[in-house]
PDB file of N, CA and C in Angstrom:
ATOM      1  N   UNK A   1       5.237 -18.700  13.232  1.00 64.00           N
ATOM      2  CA  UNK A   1       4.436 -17.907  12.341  1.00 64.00           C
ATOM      3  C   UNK A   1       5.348 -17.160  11.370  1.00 64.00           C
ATOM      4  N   UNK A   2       5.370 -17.035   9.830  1.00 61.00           N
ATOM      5  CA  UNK A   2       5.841 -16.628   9.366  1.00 61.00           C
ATOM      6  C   UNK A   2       5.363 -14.813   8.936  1.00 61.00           C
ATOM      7  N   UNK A   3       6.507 -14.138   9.087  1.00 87.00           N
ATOM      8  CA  UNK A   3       6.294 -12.838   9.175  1.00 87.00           C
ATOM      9  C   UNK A   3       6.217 -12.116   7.660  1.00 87.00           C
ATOM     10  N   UNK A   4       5.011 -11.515   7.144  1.00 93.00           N
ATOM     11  CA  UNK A   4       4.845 -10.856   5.573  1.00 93.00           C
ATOM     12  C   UNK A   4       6.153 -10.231   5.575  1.00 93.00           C
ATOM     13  N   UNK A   5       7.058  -9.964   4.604  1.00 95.00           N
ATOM     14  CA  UNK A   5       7.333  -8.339   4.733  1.00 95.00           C
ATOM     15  C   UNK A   5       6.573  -7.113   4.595  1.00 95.00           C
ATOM     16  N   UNK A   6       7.142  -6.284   5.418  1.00 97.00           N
ATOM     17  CA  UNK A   6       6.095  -4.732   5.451  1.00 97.00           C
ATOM     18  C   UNK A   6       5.775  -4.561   3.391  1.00 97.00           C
ATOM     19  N   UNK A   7       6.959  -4.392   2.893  1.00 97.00           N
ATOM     20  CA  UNK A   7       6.571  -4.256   1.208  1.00 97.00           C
ATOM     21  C   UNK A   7       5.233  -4.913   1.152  1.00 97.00           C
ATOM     22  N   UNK A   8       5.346  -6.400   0.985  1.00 97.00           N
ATOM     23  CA  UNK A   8       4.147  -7.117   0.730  1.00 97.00           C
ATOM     24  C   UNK A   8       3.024  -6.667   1.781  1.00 97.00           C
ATOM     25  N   UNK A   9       2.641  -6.182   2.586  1.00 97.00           N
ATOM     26  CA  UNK A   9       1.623  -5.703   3.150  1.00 97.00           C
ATOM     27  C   UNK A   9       1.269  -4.637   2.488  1.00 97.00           C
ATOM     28  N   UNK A  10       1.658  -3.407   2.052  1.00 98.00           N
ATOM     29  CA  UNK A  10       1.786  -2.002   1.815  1.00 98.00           C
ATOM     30  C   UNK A  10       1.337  -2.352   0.340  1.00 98.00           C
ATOM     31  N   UNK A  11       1.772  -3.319  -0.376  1.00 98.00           N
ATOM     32  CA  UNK A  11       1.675  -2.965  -2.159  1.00 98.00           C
ATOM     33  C   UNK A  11       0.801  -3.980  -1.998  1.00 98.00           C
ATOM     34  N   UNK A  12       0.004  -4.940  -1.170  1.00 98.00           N
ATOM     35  CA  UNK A  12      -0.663  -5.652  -1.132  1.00 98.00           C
ATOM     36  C   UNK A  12      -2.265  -4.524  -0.878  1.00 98.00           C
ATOM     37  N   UNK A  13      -2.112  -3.964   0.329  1.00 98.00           N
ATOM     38  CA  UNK A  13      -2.825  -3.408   0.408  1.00 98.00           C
ATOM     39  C   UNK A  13      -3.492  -2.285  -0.741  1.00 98.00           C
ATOM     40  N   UNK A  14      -2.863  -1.556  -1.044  1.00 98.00           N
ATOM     41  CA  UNK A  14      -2.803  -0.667  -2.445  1.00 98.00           C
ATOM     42  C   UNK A  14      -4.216  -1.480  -3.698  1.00 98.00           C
ATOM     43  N   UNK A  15      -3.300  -2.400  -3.657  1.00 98.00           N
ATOM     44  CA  UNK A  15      -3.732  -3.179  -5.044  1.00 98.00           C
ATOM     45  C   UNK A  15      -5.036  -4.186  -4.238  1.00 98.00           C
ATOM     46  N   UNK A  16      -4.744  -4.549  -3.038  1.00 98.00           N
ATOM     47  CA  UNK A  16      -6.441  -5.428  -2.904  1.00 98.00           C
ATOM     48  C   UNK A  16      -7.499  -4.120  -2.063  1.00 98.00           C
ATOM     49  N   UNK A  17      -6.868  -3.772  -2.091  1.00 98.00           N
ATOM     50  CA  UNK A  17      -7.952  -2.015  -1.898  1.00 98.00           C
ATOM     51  C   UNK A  17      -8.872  -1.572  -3.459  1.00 98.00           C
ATOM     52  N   UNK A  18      -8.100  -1.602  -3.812  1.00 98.00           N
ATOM     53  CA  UNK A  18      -8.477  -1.181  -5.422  1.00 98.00           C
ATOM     54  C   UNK A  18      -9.083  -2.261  -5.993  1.00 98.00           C
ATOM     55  N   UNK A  19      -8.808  -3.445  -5.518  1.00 98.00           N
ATOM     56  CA  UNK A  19      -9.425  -4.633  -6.546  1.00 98.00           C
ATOM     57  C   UNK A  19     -10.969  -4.707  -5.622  1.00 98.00           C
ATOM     58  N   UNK A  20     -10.980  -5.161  -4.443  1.00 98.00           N
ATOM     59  CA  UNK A  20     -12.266  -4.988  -3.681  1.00 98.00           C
ATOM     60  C   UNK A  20     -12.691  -3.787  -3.706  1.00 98.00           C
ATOM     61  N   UNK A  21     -12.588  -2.643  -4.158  1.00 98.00           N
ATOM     62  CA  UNK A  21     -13.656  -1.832  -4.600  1.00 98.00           C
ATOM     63  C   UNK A  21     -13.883  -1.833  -5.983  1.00 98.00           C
ATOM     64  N   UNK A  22     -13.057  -2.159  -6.479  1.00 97.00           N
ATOM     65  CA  UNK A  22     -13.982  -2.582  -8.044  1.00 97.00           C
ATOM     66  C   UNK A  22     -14.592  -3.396  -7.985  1.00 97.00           C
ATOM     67  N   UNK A  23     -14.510  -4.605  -7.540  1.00 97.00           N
ATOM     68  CA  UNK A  23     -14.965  -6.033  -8.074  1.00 97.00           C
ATOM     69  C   UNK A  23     -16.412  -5.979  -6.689  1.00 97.00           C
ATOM     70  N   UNK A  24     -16.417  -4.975  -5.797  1.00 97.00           N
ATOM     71  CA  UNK A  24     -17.557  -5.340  -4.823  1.00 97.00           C
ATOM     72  C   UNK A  24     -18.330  -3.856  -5.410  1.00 97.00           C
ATOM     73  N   UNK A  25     -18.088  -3.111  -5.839  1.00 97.00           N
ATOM     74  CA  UNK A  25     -18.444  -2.231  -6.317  1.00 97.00           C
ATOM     75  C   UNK A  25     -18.621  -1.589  -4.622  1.00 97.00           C
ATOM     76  N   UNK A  26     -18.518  -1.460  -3.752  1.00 97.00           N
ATOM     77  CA  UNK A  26     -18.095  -0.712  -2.736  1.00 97.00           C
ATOM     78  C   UNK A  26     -17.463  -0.059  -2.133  1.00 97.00           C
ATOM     79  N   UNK A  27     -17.249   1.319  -2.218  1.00 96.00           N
ATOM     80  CA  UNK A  27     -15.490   2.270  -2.181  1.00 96.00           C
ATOM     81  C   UNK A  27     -15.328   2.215  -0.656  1.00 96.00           C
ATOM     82  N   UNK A  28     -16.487   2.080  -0.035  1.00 97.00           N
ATOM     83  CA  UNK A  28     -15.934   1.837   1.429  1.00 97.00           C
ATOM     84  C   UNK A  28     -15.196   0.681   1.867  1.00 97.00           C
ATOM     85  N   UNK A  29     -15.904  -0.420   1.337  1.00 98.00           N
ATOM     86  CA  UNK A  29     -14.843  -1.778   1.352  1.00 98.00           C
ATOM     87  C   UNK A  29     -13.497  -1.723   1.240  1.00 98.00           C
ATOM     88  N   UNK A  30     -13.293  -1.471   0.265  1.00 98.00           N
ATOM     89  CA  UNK A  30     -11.928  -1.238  -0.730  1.00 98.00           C
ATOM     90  C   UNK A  30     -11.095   0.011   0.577  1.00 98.00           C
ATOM     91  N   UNK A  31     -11.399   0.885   1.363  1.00 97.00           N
ATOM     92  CA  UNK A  31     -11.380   1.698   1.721  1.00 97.00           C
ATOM     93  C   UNK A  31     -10.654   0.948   3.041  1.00 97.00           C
ATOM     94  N   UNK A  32     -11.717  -0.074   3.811  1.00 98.00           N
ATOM     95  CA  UNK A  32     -11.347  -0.892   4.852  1.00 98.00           C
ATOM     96  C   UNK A  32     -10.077  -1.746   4.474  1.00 98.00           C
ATOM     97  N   UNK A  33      -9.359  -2.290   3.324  1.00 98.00           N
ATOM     98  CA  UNK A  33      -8.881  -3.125   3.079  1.00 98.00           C
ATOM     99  C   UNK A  33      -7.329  -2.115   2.764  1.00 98.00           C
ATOM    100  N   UNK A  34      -7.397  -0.813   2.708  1.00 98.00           N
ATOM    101  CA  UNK A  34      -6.400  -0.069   1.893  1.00 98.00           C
ATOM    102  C   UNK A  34      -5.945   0.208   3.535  1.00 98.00           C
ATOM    103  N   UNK A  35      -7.193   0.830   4.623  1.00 98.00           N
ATOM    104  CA  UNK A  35      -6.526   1.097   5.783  1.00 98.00           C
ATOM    105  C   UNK A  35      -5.958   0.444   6.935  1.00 98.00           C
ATOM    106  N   UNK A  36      -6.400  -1.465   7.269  1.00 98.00           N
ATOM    107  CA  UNK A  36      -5.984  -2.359   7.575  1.00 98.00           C
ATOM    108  C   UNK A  36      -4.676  -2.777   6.910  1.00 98.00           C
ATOM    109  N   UNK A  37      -4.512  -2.881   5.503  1.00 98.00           N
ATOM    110  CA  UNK A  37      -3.022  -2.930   5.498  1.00 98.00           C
ATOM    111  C   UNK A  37      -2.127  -1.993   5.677  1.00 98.00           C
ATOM    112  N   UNK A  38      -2.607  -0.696   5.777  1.00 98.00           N
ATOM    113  CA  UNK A  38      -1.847   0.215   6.456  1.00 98.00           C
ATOM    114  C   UNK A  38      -1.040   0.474   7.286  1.00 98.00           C
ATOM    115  N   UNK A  39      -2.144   0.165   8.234  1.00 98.00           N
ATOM    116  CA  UNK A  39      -1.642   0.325   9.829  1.00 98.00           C
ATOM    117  C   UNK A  39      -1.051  -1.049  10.043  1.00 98.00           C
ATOM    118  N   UNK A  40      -1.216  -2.214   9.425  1.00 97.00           N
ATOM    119  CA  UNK A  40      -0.443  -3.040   9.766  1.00 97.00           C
ATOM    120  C   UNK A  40       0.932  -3.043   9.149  1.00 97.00           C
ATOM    121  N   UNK A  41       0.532  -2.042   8.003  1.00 98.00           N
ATOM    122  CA  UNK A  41       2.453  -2.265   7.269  1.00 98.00           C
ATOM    123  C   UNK A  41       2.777  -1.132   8.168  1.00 98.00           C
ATOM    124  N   UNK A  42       2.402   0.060   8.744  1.00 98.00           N
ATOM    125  CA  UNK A  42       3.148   1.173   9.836  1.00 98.00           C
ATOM    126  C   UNK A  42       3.381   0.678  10.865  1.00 98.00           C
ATOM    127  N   UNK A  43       2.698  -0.733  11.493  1.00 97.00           N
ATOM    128  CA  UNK A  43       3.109  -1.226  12.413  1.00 97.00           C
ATOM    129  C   UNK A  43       4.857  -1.901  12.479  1.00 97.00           C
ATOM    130  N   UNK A  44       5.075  -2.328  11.825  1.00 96.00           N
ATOM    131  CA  UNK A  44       6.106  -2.918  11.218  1.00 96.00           C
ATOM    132  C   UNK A  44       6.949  -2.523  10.344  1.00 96.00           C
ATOM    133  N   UNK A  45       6.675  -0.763   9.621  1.00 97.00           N
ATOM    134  CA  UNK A  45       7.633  -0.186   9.750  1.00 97.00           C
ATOM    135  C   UNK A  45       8.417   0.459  11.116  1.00 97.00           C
ATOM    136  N   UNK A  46       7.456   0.789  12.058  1.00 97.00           N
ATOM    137  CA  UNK A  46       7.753   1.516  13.220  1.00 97.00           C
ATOM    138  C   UNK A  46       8.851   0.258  13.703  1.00 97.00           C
ATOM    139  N   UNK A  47       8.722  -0.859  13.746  1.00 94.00           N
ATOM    140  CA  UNK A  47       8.827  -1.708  14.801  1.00 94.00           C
ATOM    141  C   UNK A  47      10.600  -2.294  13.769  1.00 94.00           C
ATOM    142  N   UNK A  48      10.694  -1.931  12.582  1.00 95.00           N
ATOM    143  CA  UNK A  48      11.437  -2.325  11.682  1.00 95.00           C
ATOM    144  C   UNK A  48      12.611  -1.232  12.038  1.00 95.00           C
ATOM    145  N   UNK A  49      12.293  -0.369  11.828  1.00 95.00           N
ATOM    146  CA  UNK A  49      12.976   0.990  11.428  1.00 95.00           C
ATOM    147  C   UNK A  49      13.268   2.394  11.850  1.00 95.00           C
ATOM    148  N   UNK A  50      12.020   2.359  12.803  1.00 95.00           N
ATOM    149  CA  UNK A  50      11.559   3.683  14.265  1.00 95.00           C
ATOM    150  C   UNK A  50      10.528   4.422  13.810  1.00 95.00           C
ATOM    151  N   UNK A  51      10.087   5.329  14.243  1.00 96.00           N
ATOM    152  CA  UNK A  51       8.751   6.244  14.022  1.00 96.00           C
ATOM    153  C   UNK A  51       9.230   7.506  13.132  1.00 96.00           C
ATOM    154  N   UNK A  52      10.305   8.110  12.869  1.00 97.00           N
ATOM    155  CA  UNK A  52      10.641   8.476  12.133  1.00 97.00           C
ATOM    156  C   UNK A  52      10.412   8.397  10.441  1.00 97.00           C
ATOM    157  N   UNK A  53      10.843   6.519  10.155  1.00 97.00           N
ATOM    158  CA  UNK A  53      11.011   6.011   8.950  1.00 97.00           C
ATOM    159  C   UNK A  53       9.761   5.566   8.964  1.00 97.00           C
ATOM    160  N   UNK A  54       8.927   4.852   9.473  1.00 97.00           N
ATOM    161  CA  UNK A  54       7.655   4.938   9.609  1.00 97.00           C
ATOM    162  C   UNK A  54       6.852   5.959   9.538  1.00 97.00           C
ATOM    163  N   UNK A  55       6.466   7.226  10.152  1.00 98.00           N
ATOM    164  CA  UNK A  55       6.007   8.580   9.557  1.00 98.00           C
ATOM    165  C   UNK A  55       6.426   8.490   8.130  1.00 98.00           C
ATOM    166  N   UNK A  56       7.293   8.580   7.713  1.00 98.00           N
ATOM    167  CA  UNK A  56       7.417   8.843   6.186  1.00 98.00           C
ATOM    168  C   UNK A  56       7.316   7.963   5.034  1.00 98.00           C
ATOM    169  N   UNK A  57       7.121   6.539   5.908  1.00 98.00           N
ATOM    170  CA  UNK A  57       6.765   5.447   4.551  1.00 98.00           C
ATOM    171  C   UNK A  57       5.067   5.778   4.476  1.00 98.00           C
ATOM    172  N   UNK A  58       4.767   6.035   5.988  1.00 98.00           N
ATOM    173  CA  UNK A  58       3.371   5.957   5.920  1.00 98.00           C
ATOM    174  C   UNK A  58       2.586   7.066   4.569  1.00 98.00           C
ATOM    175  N   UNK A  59       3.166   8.444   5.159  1.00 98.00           N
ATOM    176  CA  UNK A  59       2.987   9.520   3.859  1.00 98.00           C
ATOM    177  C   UNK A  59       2.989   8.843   3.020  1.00 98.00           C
ATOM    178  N   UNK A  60       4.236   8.457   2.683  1.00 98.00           N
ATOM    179  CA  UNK A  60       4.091   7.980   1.020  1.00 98.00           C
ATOM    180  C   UNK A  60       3.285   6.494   0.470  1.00 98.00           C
ATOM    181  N   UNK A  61       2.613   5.796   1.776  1.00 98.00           N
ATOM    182  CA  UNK A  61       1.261   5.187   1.336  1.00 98.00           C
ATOM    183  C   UNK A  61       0.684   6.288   0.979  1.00 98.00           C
ATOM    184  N   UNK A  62       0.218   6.844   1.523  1.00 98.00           N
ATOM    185  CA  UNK A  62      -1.110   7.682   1.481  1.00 98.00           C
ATOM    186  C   UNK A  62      -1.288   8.853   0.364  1.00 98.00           C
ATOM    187  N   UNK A  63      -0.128   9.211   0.178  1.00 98.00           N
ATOM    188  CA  UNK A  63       0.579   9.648  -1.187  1.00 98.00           C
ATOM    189  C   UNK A  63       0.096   9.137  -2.551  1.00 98.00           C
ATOM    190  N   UNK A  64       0.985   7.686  -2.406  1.00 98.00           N
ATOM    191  CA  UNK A  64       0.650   6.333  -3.489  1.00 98.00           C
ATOM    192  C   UNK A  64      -0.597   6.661  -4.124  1.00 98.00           C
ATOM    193  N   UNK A  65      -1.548   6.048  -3.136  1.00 97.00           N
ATOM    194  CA  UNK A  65      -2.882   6.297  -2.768  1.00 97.00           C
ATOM    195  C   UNK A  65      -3.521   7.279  -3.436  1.00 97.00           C
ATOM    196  N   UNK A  66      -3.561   8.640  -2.979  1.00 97.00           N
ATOM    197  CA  UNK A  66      -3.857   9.684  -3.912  1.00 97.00           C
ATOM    198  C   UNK A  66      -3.545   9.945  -5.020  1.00 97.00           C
ATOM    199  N   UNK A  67      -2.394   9.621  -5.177  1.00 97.00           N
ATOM    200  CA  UNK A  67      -1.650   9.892  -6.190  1.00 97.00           C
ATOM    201  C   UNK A  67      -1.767   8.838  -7.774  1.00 97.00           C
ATOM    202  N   UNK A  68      -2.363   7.555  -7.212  1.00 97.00           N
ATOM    203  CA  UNK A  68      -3.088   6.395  -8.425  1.00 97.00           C
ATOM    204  C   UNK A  68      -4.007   7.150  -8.733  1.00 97.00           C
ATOM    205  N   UNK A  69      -5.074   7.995  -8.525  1.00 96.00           N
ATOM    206  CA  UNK A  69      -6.201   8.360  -9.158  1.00 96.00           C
ATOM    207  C   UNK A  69      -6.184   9.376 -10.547  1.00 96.00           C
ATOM    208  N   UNK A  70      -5.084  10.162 -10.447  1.00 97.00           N
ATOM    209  CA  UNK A  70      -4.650  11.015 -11.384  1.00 97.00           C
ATOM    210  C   UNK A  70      -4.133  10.272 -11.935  1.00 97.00           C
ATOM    211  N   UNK A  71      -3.314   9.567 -12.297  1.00 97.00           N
ATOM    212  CA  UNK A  71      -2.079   8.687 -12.585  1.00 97.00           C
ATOM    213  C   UNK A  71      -2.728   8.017 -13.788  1.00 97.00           C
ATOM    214  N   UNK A  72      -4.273   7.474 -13.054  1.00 97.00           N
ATOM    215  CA  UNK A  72      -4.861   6.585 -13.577  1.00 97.00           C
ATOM    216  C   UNK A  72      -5.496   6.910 -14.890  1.00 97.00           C
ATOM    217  N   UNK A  73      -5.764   8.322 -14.578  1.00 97.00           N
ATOM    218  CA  UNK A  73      -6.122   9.048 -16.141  1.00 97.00           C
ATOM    219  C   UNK A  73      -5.591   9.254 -17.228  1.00 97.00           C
ATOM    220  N   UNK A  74      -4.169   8.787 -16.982  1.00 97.00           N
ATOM    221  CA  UNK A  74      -3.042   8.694 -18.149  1.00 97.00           C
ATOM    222  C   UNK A  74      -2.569   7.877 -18.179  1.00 97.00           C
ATOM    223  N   UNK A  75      -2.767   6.676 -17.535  1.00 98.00           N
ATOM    224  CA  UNK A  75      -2.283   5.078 -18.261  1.00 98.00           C
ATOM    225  C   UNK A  75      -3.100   4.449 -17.888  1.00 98.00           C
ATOM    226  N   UNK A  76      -4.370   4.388 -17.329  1.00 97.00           N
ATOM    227  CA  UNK A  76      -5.517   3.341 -16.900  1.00 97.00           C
ATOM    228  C   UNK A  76      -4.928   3.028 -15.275  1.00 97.00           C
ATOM    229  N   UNK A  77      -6.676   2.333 -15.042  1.00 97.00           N
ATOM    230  CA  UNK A  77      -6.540   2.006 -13.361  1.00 97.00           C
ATOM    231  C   UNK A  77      -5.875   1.205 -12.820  1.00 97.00           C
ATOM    232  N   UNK A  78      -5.533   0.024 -13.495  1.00 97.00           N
ATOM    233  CA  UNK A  78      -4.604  -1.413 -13.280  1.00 97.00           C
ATOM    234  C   UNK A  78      -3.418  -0.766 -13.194  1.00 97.00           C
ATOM    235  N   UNK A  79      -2.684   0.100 -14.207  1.00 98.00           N
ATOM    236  CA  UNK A  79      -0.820  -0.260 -14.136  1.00 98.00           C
ATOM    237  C   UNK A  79      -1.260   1.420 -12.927  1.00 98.00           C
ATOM    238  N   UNK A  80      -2.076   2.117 -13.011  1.00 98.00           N
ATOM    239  CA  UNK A  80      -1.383   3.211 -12.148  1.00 98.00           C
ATOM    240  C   UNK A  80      -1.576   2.306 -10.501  1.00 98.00           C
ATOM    241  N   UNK A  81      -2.417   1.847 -10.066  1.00 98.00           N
ATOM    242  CA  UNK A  81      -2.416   1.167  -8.983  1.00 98.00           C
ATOM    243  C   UNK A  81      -1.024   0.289  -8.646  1.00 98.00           C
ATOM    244  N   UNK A  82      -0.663  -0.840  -9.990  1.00 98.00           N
ATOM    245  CA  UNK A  82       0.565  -1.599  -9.563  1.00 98.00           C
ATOM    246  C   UNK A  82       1.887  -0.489 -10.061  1.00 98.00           C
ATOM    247  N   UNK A  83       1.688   0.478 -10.569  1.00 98.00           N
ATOM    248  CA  UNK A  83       2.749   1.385 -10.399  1.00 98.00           C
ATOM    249  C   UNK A  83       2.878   1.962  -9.190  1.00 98.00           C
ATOM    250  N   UNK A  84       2.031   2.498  -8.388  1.00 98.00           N
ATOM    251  CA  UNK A  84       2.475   3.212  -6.956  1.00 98.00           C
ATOM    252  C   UNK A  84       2.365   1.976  -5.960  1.00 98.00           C
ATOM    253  N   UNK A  85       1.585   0.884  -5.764  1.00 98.00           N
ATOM    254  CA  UNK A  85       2.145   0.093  -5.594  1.00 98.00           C
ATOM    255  C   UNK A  85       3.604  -0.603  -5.196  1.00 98.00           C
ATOM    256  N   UNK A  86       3.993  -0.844  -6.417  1.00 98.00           N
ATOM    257  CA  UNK A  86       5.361  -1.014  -6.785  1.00 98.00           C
ATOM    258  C   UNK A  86       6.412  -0.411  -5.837  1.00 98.00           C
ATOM    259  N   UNK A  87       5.999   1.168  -6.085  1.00 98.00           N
ATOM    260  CA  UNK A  87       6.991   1.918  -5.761  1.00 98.00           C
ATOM    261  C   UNK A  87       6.828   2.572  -4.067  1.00 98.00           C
ATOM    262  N   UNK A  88       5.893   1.965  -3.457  1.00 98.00           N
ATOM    263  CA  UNK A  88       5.630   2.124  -2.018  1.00 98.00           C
ATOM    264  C   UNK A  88       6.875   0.411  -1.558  1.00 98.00           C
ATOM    265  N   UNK A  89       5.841  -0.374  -2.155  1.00 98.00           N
ATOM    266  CA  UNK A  89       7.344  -1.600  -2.254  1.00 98.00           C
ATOM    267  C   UNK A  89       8.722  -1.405  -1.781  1.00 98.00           C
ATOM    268  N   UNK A  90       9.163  -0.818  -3.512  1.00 98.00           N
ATOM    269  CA  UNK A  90      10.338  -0.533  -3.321  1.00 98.00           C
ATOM    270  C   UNK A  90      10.733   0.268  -1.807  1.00 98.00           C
ATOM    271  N   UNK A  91      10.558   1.464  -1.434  1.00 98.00           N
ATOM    272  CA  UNK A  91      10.490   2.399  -0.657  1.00 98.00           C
ATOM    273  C   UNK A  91      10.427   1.219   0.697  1.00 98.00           C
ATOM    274  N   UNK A  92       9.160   0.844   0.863  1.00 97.00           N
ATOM    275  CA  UNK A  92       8.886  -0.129   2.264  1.00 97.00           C
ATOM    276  C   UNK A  92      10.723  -0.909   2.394  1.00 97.00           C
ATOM    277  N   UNK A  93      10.823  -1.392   1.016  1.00 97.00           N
ATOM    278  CA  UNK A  93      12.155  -2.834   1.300  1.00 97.00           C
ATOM    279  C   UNK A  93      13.038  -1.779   1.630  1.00 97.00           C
ATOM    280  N   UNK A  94      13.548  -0.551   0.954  1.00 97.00           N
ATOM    281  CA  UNK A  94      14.636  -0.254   0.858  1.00 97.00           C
ATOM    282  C   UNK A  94      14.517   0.287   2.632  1.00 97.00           C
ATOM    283  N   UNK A  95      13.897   0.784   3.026  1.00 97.00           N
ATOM    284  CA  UNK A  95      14.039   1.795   4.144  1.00 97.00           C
ATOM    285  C   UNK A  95      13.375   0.619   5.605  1.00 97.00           C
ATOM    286  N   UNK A  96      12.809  -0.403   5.083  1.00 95.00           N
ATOM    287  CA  UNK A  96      12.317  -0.871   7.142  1.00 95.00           C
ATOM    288  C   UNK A  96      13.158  -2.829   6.511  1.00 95.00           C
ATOM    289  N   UNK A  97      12.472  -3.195   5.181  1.00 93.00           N
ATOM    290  CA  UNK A  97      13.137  -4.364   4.873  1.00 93.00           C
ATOM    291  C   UNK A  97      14.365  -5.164   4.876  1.00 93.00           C
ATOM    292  N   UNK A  98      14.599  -4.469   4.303  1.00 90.00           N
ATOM    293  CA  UNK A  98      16.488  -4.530   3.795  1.00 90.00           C
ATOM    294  C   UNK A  98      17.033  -4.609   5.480  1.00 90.00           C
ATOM    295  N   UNK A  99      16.574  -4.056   6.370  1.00 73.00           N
ATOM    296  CA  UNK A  99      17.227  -4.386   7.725  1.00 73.00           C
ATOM    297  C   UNK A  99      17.170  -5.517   8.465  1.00 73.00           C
ATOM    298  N   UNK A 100      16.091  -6.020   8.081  1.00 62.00           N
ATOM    299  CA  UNK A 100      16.077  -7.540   8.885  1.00 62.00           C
ATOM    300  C   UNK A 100      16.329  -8.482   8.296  1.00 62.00           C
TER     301      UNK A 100
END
């Protein structure tokens, strides 16, 4: 079985969170899809990196997260989503990725 990296789970999640609640017009959907890749990218930070580096990638999902909605009011909903996105990414590779 080939293993995602945690990045691609985490900026995956972000962005198909946001796309299934637009496109289903359902914020709870979008909601299910943001917190399933979650816990599966914290799974695999924990398991990558320890509970430590995990606690703090997780924040800064959830961060991301909050933090696209404002974001979004000053450059639109698409780039603020693949901007925090992005930068949960980066963060995921540099700190649980980059080790294995």
């Amino acid at each position: 079985m080939v293993k995602v990296p945690s990045a691609v789970v985490a900026a995956g999640g972000l962005v198909g969170g946001y796309g299934v609640a637009r496109w289903s017009r359902r914020r709870q959907l979008g909601g299910a899809v943001l917190a399933l890749a979650g816990a599966a990218a914290a799974r695999q930070w924990r398991e990558q990196a320890g509970g430590k580096a995990a606690g703090a990638l997780t924040a800064a999902y959830v961060a991301a997260f909050a933090g696209s909605h404002p974001l979004a009011r000053k450059v639109g909903a698409w780039p603020a989503v693949f901007g925090v996105a992005g930068a949960v990414a980066l963060a995921s590779w540099a700190v649980a990725d980059r080790r294995g």
